[in-house]
PDB file of N, CA, C and O in Angstrom:
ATOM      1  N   UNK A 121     174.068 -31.307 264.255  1.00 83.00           N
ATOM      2  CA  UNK A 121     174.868 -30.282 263.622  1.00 83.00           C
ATOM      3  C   UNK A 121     174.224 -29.951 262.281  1.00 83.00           C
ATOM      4  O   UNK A 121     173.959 -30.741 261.374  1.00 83.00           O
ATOM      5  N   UNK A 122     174.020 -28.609 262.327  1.00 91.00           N
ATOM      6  CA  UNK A 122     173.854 -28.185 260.681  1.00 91.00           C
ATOM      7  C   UNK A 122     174.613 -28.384 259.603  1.00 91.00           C
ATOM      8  O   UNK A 122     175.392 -29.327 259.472  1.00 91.00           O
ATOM      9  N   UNK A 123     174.415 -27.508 258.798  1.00 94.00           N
ATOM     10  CA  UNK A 123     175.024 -26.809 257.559  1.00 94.00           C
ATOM     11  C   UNK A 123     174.381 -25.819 256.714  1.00 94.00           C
ATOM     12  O   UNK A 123     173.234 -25.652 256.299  1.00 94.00           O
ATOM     13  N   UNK A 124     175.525 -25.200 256.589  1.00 95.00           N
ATOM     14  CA  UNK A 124     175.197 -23.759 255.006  1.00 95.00           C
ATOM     15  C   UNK A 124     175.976 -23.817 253.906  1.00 95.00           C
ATOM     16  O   UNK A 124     177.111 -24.276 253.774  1.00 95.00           O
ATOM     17  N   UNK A 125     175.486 -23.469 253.380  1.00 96.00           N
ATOM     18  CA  UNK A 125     176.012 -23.523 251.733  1.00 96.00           C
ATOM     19  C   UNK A 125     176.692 -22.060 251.891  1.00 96.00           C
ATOM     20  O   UNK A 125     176.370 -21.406 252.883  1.00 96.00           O
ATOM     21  N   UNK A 126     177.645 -21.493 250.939  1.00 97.00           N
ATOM     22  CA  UNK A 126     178.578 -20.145 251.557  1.00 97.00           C
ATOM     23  C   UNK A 126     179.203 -20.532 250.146  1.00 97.00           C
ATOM     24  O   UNK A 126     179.804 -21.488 249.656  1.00 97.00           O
ATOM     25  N   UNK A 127     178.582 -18.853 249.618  1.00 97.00           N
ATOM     26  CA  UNK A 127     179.466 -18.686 248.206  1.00 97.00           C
ATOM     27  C   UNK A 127     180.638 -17.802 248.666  1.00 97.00           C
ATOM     28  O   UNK A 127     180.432 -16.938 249.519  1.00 97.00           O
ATOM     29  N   UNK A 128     182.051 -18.012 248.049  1.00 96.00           N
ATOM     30  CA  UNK A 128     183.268 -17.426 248.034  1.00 96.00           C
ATOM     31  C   UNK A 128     183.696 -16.865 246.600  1.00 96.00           C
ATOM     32  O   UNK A 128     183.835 -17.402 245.501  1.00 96.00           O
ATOM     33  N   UNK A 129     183.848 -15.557 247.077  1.00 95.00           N
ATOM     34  CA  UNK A 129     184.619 -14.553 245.989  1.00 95.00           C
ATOM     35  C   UNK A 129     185.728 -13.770 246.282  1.00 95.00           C
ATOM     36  O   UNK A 129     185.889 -12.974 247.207  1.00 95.00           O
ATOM     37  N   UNK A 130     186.963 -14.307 244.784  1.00 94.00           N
ATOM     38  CA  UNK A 130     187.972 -13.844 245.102  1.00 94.00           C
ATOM     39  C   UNK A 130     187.955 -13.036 243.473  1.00 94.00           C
ATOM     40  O   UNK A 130     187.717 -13.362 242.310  1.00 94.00           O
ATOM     41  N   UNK A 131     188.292 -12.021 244.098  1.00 91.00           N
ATOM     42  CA  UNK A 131     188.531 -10.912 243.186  1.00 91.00           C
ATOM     43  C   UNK A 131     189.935 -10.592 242.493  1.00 91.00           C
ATOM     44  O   UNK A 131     190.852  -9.837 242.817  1.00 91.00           O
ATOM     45  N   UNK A 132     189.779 -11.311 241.597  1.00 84.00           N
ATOM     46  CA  UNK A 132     191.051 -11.943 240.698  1.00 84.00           C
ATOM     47  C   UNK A 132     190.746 -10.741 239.385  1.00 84.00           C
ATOM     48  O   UNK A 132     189.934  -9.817 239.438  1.00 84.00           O
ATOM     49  N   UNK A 133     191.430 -10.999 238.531  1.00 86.00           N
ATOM     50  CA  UNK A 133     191.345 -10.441 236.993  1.00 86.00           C
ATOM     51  C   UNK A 133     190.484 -11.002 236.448  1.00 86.00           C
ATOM     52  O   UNK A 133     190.218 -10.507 235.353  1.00 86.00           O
ATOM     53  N   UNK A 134     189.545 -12.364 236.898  1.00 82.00           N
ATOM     54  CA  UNK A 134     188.519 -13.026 235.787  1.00 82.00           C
ATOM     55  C   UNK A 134     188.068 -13.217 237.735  1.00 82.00           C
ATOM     56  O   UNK A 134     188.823 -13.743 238.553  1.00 82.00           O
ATOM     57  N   UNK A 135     186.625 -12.603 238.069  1.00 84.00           N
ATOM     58  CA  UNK A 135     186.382 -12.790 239.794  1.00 84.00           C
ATOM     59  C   UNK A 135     186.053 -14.728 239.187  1.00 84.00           C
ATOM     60  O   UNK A 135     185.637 -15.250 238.153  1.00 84.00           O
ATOM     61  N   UNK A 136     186.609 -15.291 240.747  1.00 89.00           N
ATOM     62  CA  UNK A 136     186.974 -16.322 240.769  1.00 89.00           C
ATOM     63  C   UNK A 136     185.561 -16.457 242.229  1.00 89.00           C
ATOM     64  O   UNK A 136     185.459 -15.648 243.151  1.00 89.00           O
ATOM     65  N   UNK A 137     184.654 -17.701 242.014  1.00 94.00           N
ATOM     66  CA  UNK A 137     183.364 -17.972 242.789  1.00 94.00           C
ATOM     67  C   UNK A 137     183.502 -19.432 242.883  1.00 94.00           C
ATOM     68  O   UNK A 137     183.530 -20.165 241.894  1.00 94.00           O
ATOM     69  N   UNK A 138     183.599 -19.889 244.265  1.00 95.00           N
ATOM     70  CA  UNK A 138     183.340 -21.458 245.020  1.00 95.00           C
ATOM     71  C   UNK A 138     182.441 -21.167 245.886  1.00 95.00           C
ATOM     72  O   UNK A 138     182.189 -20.160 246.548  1.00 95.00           O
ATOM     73  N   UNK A 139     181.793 -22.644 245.746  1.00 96.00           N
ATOM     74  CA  UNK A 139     180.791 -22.792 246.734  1.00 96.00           C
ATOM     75  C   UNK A 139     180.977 -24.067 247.566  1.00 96.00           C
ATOM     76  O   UNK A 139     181.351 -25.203 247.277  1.00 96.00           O
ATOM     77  N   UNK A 140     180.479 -23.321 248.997  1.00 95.00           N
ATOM     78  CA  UNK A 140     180.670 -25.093 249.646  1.00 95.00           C
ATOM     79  C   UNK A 140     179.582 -25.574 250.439  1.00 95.00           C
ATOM     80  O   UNK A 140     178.382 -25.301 250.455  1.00 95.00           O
ATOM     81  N   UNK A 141     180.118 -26.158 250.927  1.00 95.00           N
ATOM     82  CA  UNK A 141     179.261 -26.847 252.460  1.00 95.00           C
ATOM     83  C   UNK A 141     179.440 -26.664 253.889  1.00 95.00           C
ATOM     84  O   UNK A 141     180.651 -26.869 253.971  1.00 95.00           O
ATOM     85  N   UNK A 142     179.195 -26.509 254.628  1.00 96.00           N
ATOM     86  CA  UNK A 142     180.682 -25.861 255.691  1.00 96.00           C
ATOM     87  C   UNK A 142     179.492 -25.926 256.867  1.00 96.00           C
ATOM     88  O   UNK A 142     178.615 -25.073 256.995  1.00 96.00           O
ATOM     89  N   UNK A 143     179.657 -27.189 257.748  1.00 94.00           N
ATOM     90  CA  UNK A 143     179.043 -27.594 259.495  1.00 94.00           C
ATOM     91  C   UNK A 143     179.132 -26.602 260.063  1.00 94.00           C
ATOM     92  O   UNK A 143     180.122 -25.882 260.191  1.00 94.00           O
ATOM     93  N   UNK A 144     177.821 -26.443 260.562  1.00 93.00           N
ATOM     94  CA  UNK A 144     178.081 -25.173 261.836  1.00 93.00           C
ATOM     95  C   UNK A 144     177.007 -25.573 262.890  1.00 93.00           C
ATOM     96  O   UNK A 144     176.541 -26.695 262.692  1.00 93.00           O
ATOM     97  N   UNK A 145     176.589 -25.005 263.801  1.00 90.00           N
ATOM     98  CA  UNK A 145     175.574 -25.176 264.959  1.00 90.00           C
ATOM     99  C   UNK A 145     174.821 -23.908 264.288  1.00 90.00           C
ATOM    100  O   UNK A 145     175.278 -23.046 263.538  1.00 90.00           O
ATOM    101  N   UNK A 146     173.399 -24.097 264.851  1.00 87.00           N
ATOM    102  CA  UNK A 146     172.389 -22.991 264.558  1.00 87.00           C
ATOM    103  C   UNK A 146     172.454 -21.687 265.065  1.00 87.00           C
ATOM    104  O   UNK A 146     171.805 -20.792 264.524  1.00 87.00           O
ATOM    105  N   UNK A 147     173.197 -21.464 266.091  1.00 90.00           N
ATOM    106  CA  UNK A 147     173.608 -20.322 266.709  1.00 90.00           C
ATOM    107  C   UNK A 147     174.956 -19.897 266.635  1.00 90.00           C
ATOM    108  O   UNK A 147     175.280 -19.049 267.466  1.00 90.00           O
ATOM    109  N   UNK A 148     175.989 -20.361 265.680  1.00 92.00           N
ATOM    110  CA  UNK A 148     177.403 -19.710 264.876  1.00 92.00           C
ATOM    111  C   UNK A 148     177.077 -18.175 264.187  1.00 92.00           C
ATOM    112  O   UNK A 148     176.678 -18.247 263.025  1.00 92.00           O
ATOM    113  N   UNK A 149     177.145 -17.391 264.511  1.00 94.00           N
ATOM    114  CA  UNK A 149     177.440 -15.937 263.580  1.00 94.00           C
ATOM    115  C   UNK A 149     177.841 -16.408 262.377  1.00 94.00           C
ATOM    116  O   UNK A 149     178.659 -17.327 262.405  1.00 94.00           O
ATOM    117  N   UNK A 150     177.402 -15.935 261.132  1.00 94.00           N
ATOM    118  CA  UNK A 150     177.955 -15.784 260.059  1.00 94.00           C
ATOM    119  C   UNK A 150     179.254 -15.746 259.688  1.00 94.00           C
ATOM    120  O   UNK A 150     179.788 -16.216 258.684  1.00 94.00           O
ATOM    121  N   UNK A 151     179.835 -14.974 260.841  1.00 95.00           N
ATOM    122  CA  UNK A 151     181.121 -14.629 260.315  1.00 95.00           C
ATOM    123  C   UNK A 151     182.097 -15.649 260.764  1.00 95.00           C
ATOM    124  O   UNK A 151     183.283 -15.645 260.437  1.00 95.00           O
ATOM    125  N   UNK A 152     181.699 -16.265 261.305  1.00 95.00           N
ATOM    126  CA  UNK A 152     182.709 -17.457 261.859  1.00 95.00           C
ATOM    127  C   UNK A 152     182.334 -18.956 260.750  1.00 95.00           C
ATOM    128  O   UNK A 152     182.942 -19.978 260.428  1.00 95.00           O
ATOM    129  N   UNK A 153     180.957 -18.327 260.444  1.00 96.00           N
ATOM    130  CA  UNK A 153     180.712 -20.117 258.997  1.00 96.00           C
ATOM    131  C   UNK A 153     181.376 -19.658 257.621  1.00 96.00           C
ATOM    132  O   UNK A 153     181.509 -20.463 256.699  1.00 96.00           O
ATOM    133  N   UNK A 154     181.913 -17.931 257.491  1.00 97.00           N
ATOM    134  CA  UNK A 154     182.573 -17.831 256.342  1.00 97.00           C
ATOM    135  C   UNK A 154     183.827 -17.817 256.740  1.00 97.00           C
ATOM    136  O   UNK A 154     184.685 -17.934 255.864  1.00 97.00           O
ATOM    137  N   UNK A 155     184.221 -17.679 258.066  1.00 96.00           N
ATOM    138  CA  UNK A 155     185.558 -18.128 258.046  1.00 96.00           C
ATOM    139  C   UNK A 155     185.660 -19.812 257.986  1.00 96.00           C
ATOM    140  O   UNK A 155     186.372 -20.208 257.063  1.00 96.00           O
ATOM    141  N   UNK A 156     185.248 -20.531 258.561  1.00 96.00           N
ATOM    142  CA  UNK A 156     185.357 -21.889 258.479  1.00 96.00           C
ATOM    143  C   UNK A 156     185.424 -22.242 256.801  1.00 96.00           C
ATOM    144  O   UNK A 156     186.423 -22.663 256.218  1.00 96.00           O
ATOM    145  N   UNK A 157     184.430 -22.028 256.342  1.00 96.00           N
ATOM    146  CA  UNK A 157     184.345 -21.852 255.069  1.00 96.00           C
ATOM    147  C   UNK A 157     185.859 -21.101 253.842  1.00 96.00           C
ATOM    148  O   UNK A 157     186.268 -21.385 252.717  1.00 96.00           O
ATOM    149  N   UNK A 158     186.108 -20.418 254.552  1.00 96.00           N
ATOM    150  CA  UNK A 158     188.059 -19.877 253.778  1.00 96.00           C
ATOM    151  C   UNK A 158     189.376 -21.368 254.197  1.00 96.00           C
ATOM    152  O   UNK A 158     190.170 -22.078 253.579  1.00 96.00           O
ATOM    153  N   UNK A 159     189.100 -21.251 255.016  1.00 96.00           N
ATOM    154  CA  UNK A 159     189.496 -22.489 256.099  1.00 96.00           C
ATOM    155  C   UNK A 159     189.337 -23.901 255.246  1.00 96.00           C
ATOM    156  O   UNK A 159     190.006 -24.763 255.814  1.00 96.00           O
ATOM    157  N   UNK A 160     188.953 -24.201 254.568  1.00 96.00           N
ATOM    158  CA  UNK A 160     188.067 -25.358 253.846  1.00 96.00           C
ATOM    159  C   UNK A 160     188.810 -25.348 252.653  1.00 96.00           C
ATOM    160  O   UNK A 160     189.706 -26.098 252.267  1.00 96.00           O
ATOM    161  N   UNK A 161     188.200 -24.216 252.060  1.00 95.00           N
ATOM    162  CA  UNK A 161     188.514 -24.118 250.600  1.00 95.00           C
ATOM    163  C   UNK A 161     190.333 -23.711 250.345  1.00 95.00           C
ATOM    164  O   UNK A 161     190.965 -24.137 249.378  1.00 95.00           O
ATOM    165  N   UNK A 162     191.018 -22.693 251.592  1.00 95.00           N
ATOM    166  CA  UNK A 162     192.043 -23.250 251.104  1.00 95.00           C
ATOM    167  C   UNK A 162     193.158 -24.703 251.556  1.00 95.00           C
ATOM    168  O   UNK A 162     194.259 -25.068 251.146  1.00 95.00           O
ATOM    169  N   UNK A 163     192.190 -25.230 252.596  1.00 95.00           N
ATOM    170  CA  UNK A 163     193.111 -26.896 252.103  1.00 95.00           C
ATOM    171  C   UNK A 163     192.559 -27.704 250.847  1.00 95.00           C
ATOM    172  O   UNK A 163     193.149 -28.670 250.363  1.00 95.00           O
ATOM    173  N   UNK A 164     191.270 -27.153 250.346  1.00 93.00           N
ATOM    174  CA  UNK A 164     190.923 -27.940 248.857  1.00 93.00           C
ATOM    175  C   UNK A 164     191.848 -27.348 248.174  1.00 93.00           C
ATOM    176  O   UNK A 164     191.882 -27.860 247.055  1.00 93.00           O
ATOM    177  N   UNK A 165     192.748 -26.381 248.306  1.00 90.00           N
ATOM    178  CA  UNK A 165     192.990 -25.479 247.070  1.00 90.00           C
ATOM    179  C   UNK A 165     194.486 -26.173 247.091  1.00 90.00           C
ATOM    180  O   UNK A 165     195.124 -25.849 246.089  1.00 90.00           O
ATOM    181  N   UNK A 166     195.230 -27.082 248.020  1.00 92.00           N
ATOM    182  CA  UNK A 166     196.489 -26.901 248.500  1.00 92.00           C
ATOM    183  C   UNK A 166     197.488 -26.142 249.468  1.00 92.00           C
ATOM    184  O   UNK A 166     198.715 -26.071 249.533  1.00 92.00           O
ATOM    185  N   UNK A 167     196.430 -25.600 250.198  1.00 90.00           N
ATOM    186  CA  UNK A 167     197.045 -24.697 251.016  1.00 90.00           C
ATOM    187  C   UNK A 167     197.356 -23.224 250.909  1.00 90.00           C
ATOM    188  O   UNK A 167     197.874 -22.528 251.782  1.00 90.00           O
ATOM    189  N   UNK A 168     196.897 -22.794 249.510  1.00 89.00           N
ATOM    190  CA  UNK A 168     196.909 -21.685 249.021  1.00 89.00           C
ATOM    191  C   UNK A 168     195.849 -20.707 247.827  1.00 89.00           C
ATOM    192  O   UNK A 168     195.480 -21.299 246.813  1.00 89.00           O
ATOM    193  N   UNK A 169     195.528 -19.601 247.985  1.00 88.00           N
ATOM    194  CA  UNK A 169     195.023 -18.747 247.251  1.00 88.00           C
ATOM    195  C   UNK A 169     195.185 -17.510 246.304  1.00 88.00           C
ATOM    196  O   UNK A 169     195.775 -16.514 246.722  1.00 88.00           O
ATOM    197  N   UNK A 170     194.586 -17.561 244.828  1.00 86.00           N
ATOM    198  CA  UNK A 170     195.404 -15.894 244.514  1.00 86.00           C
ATOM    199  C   UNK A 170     194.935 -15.286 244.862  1.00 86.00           C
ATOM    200  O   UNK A 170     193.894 -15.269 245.519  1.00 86.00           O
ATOM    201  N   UNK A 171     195.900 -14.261 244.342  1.00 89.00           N
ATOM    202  CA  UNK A 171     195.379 -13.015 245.367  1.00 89.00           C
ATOM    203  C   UNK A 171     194.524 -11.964 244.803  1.00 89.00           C
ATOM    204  O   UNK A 171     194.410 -11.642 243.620  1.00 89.00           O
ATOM    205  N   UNK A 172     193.992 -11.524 245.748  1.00 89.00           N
ATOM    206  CA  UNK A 172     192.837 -10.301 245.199  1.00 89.00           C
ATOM    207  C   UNK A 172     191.749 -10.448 246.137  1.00 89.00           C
ATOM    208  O   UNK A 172     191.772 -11.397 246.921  1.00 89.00           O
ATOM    209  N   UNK A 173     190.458  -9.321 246.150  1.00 91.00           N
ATOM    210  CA  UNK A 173     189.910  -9.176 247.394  1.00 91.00           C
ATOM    211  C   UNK A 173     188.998 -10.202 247.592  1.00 91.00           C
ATOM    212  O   UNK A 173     188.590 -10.759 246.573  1.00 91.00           O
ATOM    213  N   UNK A 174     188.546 -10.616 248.763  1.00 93.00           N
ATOM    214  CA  UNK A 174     187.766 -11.767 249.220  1.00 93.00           C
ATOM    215  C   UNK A 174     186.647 -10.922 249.698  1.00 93.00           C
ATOM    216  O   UNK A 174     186.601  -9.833 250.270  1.00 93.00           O
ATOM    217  N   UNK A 175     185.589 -11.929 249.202  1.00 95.00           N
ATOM    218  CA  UNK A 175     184.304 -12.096 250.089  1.00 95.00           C
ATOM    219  C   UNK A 175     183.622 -13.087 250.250  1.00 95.00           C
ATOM    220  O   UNK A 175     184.092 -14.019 249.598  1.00 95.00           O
ATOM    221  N   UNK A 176     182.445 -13.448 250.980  1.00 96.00           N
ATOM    222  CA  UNK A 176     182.003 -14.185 250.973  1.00 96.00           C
ATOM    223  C   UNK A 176     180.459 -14.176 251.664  1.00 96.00           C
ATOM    224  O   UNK A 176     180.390 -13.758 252.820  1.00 96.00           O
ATOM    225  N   UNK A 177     179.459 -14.537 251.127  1.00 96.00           N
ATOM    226  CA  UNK A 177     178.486 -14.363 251.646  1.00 96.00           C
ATOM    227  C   UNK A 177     177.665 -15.995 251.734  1.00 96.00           C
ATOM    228  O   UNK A 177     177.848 -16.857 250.874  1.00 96.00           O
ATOM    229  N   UNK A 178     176.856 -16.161 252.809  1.00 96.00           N
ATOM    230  CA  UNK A 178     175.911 -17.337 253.415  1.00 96.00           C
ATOM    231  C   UNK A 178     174.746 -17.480 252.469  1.00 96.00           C
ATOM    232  O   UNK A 178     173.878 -16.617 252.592  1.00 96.00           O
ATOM    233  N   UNK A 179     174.548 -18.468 251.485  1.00 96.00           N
ATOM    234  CA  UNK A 179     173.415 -18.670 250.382  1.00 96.00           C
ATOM    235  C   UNK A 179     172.327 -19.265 251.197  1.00 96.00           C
ATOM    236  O   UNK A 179     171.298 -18.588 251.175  1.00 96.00           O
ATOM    237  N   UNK A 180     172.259 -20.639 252.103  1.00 94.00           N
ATOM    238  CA  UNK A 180     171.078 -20.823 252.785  1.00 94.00           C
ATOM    239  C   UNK A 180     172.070 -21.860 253.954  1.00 94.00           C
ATOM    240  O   UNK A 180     173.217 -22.259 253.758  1.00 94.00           O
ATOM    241  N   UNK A 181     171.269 -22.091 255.078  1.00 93.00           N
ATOM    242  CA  UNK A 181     171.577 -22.420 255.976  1.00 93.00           C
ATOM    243  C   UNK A 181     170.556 -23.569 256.691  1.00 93.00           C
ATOM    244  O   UNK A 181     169.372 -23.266 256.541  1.00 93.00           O
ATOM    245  N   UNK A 182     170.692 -24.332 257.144  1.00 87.00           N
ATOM    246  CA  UNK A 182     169.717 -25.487 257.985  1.00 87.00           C
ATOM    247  C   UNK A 182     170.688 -25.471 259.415  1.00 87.00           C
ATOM    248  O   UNK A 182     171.811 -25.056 259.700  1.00 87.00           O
ATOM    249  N   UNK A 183     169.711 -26.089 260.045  1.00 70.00           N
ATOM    250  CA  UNK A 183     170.526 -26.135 261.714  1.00 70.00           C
ATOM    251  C   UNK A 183     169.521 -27.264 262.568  1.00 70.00           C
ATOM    252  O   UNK A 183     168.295 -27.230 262.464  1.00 70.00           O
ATOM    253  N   UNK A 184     170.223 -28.220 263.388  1.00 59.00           N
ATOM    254  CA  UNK A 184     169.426 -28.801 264.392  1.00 59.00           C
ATOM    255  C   UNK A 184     169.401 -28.134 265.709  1.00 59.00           C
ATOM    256  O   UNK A 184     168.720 -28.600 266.624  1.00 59.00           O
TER     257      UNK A 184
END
């Protein structure tokens, strides 16, 4: 099993940026390692996020 690193931006009044770690297989779409990745960060967060617009983009990636 891999991993990618996946910066998160929430577009708050001061933009708000986490970064993680987030397992994937080498052949996962992007869009499913930044969802895993939302998935992550909000049980680090407590179960919750403020609000404002999200993004998130894939910084680098490894895979077996």
């Amino acid at each position: 099993m891999g991993k990618a690193v996946v910066k998160l931006y929430i577009a708050t009044y001061a933009i708000e940026e986490y970064v993680l770690e987030v397992p994937c297989k080498k052949d996962d779409p992007d869009e499913i390692i930044i969802a895993k990745a939302w998935k992550i960060l909000k049980k680090e967060e407590g179960g919750s996020l403020p609000y404002g617009g999200r993004s998130g983009e894939i910084i680098s990636r490894s895979g077996d």
